[in-house]
Short mmCIF file of C-alpha atoms and ligand atoms in Angstrom, two decimals:
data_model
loop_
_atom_site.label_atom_id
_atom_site.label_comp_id
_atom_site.label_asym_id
_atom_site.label_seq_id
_atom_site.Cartn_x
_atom_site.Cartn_y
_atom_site.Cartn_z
CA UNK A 11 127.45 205.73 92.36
CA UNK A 12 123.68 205.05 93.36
CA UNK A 13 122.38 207.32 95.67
CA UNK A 14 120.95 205.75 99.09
CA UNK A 15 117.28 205.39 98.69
CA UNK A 16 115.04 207.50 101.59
CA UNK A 17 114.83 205.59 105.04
CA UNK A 18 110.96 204.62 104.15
CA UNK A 19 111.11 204.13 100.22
CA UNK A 20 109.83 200.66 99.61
CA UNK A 21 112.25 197.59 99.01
CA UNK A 22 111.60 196.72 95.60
CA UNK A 23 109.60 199.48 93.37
CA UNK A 24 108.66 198.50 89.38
CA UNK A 25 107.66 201.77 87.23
CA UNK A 26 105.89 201.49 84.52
CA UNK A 27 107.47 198.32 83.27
CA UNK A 28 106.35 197.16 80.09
CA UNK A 29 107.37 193.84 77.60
CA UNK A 30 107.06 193.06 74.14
CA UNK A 31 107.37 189.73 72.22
CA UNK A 32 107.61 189.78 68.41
CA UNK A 33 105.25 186.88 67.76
CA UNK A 34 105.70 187.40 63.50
CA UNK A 35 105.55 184.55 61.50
CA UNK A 36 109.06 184.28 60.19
CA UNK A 37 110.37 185.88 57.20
CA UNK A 38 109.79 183.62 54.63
CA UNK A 39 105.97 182.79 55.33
CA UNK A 40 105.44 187.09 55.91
CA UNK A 41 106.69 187.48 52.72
CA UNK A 42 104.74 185.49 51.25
CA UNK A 43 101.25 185.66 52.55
CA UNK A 44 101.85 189.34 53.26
CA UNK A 45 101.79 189.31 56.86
CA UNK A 46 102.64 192.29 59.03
CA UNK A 47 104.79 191.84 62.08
CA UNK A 48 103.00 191.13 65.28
CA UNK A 49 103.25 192.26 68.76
CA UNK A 50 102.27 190.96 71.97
CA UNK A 51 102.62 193.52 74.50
CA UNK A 52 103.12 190.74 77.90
CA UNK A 53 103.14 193.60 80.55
CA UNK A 54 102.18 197.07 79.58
CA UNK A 55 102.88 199.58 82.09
CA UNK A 56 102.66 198.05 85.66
CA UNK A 57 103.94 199.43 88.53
CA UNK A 58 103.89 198.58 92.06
CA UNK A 59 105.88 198.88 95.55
CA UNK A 60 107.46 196.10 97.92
CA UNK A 61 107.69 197.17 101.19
CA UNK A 62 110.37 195.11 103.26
CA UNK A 63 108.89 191.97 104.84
CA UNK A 64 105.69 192.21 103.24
CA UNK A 65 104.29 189.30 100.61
CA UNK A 66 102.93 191.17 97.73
CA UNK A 67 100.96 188.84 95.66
CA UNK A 68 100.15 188.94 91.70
CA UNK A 69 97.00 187.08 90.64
CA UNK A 70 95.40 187.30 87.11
CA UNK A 71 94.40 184.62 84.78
CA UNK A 72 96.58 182.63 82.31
CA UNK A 73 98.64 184.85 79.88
CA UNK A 74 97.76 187.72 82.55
CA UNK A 75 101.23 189.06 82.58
CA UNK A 76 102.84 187.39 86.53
CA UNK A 77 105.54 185.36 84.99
CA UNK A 78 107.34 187.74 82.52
CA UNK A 79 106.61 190.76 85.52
CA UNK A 80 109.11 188.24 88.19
CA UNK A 81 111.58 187.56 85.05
CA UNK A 82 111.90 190.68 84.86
CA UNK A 83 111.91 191.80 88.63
CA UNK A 84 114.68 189.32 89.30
CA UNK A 85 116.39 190.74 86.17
CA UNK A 86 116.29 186.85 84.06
CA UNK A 87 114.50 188.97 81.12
CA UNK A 88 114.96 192.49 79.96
CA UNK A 89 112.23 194.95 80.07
CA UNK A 90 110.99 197.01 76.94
CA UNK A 91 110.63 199.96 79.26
CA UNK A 92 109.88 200.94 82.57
CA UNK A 93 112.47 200.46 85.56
CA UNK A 94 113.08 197.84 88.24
CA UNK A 95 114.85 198.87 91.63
CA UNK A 96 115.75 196.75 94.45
CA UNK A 97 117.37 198.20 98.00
CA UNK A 98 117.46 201.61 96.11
CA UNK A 99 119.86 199.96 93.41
CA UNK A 100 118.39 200.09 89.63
CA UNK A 101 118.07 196.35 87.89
CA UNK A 102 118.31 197.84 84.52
CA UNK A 103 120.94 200.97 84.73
CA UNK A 104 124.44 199.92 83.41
CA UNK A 105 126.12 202.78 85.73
CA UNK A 106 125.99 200.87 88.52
CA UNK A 107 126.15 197.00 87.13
CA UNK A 108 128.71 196.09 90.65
CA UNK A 109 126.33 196.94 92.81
CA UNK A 110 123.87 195.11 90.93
CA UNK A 111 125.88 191.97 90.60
CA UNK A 112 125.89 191.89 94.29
CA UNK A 113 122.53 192.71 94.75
CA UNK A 114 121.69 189.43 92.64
CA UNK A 115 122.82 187.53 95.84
CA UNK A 116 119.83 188.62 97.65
CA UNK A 117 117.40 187.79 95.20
CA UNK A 118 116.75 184.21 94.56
CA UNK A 119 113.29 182.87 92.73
CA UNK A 120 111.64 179.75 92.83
CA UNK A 121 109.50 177.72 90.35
CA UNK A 122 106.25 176.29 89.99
CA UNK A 123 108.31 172.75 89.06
CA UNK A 124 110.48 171.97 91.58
CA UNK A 125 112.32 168.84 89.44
CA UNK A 126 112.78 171.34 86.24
CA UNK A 127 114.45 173.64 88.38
CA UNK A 128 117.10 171.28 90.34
CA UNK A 129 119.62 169.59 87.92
CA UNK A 130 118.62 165.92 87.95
CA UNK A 131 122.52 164.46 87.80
CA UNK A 132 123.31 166.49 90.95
CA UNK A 133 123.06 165.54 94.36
CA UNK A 134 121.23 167.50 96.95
CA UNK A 135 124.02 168.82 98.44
CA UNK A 136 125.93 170.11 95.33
CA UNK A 137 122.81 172.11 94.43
CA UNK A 138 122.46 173.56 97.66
CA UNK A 139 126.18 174.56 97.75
CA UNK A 140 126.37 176.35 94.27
CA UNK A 141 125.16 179.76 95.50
CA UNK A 142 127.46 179.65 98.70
CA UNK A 143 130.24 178.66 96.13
CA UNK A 144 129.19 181.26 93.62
CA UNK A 145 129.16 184.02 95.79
CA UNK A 146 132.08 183.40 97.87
CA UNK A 147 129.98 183.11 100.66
CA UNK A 148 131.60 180.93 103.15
CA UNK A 149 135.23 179.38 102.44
CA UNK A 150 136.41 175.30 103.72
CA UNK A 151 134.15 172.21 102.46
CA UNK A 152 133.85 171.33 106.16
CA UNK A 153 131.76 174.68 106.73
CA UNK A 154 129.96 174.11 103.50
CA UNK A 155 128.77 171.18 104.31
CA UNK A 156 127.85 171.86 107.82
CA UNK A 157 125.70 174.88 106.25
CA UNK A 158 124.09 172.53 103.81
CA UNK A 159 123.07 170.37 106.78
CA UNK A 160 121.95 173.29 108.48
CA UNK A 161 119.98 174.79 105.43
CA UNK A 162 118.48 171.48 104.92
CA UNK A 163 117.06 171.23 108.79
CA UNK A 164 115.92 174.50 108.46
CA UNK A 165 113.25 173.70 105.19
CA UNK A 166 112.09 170.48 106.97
CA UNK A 167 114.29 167.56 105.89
CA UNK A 168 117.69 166.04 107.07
CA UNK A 169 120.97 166.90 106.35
CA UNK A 170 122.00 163.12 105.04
CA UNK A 171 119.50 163.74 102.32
CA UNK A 172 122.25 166.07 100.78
CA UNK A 173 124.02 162.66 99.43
CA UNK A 174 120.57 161.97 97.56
CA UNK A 175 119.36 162.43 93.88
CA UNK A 176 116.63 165.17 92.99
CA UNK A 177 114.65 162.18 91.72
CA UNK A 178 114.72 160.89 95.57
CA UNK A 179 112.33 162.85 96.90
CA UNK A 180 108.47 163.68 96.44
CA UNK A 181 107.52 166.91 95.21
CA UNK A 182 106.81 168.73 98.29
CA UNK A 183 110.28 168.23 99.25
CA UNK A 184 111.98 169.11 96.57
CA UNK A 185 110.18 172.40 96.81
CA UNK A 186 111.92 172.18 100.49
CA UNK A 187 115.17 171.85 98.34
CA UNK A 188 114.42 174.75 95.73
CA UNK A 189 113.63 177.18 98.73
CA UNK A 190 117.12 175.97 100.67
CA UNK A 191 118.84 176.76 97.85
CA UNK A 192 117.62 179.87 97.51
CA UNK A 193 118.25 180.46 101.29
CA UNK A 194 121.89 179.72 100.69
CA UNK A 195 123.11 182.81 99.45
CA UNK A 196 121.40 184.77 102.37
CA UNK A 197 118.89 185.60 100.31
CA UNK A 198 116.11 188.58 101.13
CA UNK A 199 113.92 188.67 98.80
CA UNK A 200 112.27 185.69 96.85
CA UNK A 201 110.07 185.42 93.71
CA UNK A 202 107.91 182.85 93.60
CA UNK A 203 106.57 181.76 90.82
CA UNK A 204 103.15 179.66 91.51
CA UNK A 205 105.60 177.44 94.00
CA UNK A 206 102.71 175.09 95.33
CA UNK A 207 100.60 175.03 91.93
CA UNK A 208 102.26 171.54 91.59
CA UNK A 209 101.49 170.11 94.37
CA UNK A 210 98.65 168.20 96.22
CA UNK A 211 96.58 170.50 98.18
CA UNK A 212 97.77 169.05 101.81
CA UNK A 213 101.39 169.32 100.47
CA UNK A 214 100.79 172.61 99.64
CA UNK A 215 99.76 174.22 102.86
CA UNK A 216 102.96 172.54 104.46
CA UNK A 217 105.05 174.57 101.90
CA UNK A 218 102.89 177.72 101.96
CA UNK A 219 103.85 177.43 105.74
CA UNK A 220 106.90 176.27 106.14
CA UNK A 221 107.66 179.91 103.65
CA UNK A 222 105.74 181.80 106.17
CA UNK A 223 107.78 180.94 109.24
CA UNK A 224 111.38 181.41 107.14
CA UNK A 225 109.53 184.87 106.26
CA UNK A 226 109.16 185.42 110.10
CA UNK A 227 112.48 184.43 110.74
CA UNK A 228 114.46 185.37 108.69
CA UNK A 229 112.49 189.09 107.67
CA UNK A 230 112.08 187.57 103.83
CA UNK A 231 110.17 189.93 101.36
CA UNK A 232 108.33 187.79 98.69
CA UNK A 233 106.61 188.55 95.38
CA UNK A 234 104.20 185.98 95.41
CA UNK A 235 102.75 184.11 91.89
CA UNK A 236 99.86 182.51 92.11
CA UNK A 237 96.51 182.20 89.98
CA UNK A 238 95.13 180.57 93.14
CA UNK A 239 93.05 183.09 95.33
CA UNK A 240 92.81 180.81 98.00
CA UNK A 241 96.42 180.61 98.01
CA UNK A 242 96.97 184.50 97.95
CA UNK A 243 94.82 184.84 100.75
CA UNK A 244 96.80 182.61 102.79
CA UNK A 245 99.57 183.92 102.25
CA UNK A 246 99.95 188.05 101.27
CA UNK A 247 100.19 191.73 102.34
CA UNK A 248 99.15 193.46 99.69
CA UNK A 249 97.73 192.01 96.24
CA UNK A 250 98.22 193.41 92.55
CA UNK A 251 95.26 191.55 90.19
CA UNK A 252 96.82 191.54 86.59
CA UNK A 253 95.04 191.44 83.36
CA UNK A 254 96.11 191.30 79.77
CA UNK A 255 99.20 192.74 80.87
CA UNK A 256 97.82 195.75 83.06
CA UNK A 257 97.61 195.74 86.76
CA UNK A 258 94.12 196.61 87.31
CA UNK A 259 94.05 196.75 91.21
CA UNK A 260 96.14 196.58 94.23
CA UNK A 261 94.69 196.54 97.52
CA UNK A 262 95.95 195.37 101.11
CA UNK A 263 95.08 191.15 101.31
CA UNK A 264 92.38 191.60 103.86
CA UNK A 265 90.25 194.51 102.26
CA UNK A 266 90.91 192.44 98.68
CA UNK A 267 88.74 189.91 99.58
CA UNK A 268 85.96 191.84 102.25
CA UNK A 269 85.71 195.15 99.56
CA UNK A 270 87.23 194.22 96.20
CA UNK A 271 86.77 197.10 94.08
CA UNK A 272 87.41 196.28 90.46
CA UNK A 273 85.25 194.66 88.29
CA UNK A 274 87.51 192.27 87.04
CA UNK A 275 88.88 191.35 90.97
CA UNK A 276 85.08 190.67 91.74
CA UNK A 277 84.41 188.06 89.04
CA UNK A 278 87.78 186.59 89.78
CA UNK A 279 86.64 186.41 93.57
CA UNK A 280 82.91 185.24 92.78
CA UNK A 281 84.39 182.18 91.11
CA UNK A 282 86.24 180.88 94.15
CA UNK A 283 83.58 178.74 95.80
CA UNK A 284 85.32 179.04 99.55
CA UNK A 285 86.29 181.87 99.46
CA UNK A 286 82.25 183.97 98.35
CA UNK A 287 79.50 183.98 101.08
CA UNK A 288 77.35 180.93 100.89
CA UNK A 289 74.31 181.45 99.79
CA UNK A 290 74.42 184.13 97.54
CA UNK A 291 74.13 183.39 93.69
CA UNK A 292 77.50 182.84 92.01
CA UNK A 293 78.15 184.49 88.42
CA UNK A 294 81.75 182.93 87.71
CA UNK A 295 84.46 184.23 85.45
CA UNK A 296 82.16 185.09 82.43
CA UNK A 297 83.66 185.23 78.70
CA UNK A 298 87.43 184.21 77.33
CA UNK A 299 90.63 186.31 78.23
CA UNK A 300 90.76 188.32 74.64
CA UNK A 301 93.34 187.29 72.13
CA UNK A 302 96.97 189.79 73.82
CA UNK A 303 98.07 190.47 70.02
CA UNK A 304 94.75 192.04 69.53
CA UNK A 305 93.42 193.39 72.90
CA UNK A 306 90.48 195.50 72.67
CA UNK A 307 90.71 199.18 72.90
CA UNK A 308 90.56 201.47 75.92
CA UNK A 309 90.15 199.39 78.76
CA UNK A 310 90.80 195.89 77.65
CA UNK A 311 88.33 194.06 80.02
CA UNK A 312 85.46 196.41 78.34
CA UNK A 313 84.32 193.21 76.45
CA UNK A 314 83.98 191.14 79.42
CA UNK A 315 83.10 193.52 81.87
CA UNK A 316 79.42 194.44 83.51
CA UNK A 317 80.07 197.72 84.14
CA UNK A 318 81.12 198.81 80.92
CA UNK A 319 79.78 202.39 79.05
CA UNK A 320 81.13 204.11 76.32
CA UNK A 321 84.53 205.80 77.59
CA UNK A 322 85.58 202.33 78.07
CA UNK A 323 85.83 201.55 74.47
CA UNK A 324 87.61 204.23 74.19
CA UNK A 325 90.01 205.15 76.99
CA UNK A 326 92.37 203.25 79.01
CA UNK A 327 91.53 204.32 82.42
CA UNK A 328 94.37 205.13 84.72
CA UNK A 329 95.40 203.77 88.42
CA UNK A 330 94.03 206.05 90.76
CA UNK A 331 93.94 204.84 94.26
CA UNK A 332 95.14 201.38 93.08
CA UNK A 333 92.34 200.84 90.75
CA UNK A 334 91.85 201.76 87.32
CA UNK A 335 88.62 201.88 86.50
CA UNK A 336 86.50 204.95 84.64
CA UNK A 337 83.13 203.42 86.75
CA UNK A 338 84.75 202.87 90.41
CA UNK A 339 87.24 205.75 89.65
CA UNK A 340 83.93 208.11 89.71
CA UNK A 341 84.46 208.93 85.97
CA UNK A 342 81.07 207.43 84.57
CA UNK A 343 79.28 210.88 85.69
CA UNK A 344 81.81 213.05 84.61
CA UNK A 345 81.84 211.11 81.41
CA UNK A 346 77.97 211.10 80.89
N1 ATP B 404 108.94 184.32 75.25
C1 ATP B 404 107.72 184.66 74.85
N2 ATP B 404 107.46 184.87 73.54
C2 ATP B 404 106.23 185.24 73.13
N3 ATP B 404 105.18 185.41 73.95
C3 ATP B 404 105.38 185.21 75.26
C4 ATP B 404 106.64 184.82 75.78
N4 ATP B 404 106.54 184.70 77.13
C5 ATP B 404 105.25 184.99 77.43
N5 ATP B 404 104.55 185.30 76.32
C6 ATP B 404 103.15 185.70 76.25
O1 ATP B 404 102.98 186.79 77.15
C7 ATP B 404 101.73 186.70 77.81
C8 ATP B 404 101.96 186.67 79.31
O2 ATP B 404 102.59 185.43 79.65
P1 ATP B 404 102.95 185.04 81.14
O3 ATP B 404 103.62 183.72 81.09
O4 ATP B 404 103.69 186.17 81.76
O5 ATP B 404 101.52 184.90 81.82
P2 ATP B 404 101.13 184.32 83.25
O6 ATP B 404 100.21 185.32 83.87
O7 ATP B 404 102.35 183.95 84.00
O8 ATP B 404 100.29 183.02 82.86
P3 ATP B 404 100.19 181.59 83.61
O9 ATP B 404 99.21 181.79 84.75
O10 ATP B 404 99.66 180.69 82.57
O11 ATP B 404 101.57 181.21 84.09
C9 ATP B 404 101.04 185.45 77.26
O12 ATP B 404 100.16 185.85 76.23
C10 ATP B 404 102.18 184.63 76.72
O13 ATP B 404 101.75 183.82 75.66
S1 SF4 B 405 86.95 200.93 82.98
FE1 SF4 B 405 84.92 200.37 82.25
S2 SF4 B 405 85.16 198.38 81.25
FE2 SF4 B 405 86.98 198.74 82.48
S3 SF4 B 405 86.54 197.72 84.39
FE3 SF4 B 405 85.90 199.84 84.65
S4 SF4 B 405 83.74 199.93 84.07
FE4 SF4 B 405 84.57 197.97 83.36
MG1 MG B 406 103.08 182.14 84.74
#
């Protein structure tokens, strides 16, 4: 049995969680040009806490580390190490794999492609019905339906467009479709996985909405994908900036963007044209993200990174306060 977790303990917490992909060549071509196995270490130690009903936002660069973090959240890929726990209920212990089964019901995720994600030979309504069926959750095709209809009202569109084709609809709304099926097994909390990246900008504000008002309603708790700062802004709580794998810094939305602290969250801010003060000079994101089967040593933005003195090279510098950095961390005295 899984102990309740304290009144206050956040919704979701990740410790530590960390992923590693064998990239190797395969055996044949090792053999014979002598190649070593490779690595890529994907995530490498992150942690962070989801308080109920807030939108905590990842944001990085390509290759940063978001996606394989939510695969693993929502339990679609298996960590190296590190833990996952949801409602006080660990993802990854097999002691207690009923109460996880029926904590999958109130996790749902949604994609960046909408069409991928909803089987093309299906009709609307069929999709929107397989979690209800799945989980038992309501009983009598007449209810079913009338829940489909309802589901379908609720994201925006109408409830004939459950006798329609995937391949019916524009992209917006079959984002509308992704997020009602994800609604349909009661569903509390929701990855999303860059869910408007797709999309025209004016589309995407109606979705970024439209998820903002079921959030209100319905008390929803979202991780939040995006490498889009506008987007984050929009839409989160409390951000986590990944890089190469590391979560770097996680501050509440609004003090993000007015006080960002880490080097790394400054250059990615700088390089948002709405989003920096006019006027003042912009620097941009300056070098390439480092090759992950090869990251440098210590702390792997050292290469990029204007703040950078020797302990960097050196040492991987810790989260303290949410940001882990030797120079804003107060360590570049104590190291001199
Ligand atoms: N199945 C896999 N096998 C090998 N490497 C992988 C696999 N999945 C991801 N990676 C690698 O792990 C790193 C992190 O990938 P991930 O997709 O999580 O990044 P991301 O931050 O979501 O990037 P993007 O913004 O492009 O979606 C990348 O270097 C990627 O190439
Ligand atoms: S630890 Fe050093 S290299 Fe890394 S962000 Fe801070 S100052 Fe820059
Ligand atoms: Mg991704």
């Amino acid at each position: 049995m899984s102990q309740l977790p304290p009144p206050d303990a956040a919704f979701v917490q990740v410790r530590d969680l960390k992923r590693v992909f064998d990239v190797s060549k395969p055996w044949l071509n090792r053999v014979l040009e002598h190649a070593p196995k490779q690595y890529l270490k994907a995530v490498d130690g992150v942690s962070f806490d989801i308080r109920k009903g807030e939108t905590f936002a990842l944001v990085g660069e390509s290759g940063s580390g978001k996606s394989t973090v939510a695969r693993m959240v929502v339990g679609l890929l298996p960590p190296s190490g590190g833990t996952v726990s949801i409602a006080g209920i660990s993802m990854n212990d097999v002691a207690v794999a009923q109460e996880r089964q029926r904590m999958r019901r109130r996790i749902q995720m949604i994609f960046q492609d909408p069409y991928a994600s909803l089987n093309p030979r299906w009709r609307v309504g069929r999709i929107i019905a397989e979690p209800i069926r799945a989980f038992d959750i309501i009983e009598g095709e007449g209810d079913i339906t009338a829940r489909i209809g309802e589901l379908l009202t609720l994201v925006g569109l109408h409830p004939d467009d459950a006798k329609k084709f995937p391949h019916e609809f524009s992209g917006g709304q079959r984002q509308r479709i992704a997020i009602a099926r994800a609604l349909a097994s009661n569903a509390e909390f929701i990855v999303c996985d860059e869910p408007t990246s797709a999309l025209d900008v004016s589309v995407q504000a109606q979705i970024l909405n439209l998820m903002r008002d079921l959030q209100q309603k319905f008390g929803l708790t979202y991780l939040f994908i995006s490498h889009n700062l506008a987007v984050v802004r929009h839409m989160a709580t409390r951000i986590g900036v990944m890089y190469l794998g590391r979560l770097v810094e996680v501050s509440e939305g609004k003090q993000l963007f007015s006080a960002p602290r880490h080097p790394y969250t400054r250059m990615l801010l700088d390089a948002v044209p709405d989003l920096a003060m006019v006027g003042k000079a912009r620097e941009g994101v300056k070098g390439e993200i480092p090759n992950p089967i090869n990251p440098p040593s210590g702390c792997t933005f050292h290469p990029r990174c204007p703040l950078a003195f020797d302990r960097c090279k050196v040492e991987n510098p810790a989260v303290i306060d949410g940001v882990a950095c030797h120079a804003v961390n107060g360590d570049r005295a104590a190291a001199a």
